[in-house]
Short mmCIF file of C-alpha atoms in Angstrom, two decimals:
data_model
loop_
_atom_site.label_atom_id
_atom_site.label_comp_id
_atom_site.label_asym_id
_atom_site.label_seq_id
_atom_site.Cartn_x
_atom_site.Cartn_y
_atom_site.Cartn_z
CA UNK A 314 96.63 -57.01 -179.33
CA UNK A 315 96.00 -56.86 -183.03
CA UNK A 316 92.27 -57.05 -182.64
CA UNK A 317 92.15 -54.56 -180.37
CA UNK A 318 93.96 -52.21 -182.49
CA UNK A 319 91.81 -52.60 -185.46
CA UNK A 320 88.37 -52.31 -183.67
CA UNK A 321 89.93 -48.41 -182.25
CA UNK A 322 90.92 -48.27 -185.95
CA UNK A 323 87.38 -49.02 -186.84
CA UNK A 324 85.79 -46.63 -184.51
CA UNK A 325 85.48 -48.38 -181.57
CA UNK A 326 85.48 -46.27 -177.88
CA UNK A 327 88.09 -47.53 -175.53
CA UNK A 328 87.17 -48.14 -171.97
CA UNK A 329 90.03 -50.18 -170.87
CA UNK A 330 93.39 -49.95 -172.40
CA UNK A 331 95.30 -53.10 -173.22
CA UNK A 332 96.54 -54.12 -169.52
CA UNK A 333 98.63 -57.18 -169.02
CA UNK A 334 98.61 -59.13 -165.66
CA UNK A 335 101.57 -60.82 -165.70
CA UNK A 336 100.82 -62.82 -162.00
CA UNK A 337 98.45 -64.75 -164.38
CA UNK A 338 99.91 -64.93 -167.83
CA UNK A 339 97.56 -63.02 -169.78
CA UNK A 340 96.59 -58.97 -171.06
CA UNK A 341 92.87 -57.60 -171.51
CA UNK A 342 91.10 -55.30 -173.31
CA UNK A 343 87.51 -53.23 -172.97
CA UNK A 344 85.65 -51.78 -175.77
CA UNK A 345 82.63 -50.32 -176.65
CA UNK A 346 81.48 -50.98 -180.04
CA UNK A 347 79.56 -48.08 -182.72
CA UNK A 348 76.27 -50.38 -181.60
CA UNK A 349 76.68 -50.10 -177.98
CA UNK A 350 78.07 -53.38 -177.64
CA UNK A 351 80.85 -53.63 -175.25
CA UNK A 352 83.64 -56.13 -175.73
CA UNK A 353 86.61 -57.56 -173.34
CA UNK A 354 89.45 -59.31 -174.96
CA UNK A 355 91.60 -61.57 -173.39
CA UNK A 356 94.58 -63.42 -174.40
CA UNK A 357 96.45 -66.18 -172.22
CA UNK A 358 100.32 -65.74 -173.20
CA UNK A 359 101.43 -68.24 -170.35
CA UNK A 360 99.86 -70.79 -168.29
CA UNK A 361 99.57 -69.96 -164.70
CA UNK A 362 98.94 -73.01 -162.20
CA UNK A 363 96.46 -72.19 -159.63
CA UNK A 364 99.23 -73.17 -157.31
CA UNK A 365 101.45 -70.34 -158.66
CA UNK A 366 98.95 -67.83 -158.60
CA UNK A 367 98.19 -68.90 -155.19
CA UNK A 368 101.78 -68.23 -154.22
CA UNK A 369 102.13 -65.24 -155.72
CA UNK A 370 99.11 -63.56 -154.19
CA UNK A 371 100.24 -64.74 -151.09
CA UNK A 372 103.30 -63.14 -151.39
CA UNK A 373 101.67 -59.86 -152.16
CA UNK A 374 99.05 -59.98 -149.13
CA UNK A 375 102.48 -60.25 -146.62
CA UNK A 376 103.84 -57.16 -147.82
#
């Protein structure tokens, strides 16, 4: 994430690295700001139905 990237660049204290959960199409991001302010980024890169992710979890609670 490019905006995650430049707020470290800036000075910004990472709390959560960028993680990507790919069982719903999209990565996140945590923050903390020089102000105390603490951020989460997210960005969707592919639609998930609720169907799918239904599935999916489904699938992972069996095994």
């Amino acid at each position: 994430m490019e905006t995650y990237a430049k707020a470290i660049d800036a000075g910004c204290h990472e709390i959560q690295p960028v993680t990507d959960l790919p069982d719903h199409g999209v990565s996140n991001a945590i923050f903390m700001d020089p102000f105390g302010y603490i951020w989460m980024l997210h960005q969707v890169y592919l639609e998930v139905s609720f169907e799918e992710r239904k599935r999916l979890w489904e699938e992972k609670r069996a095994n």
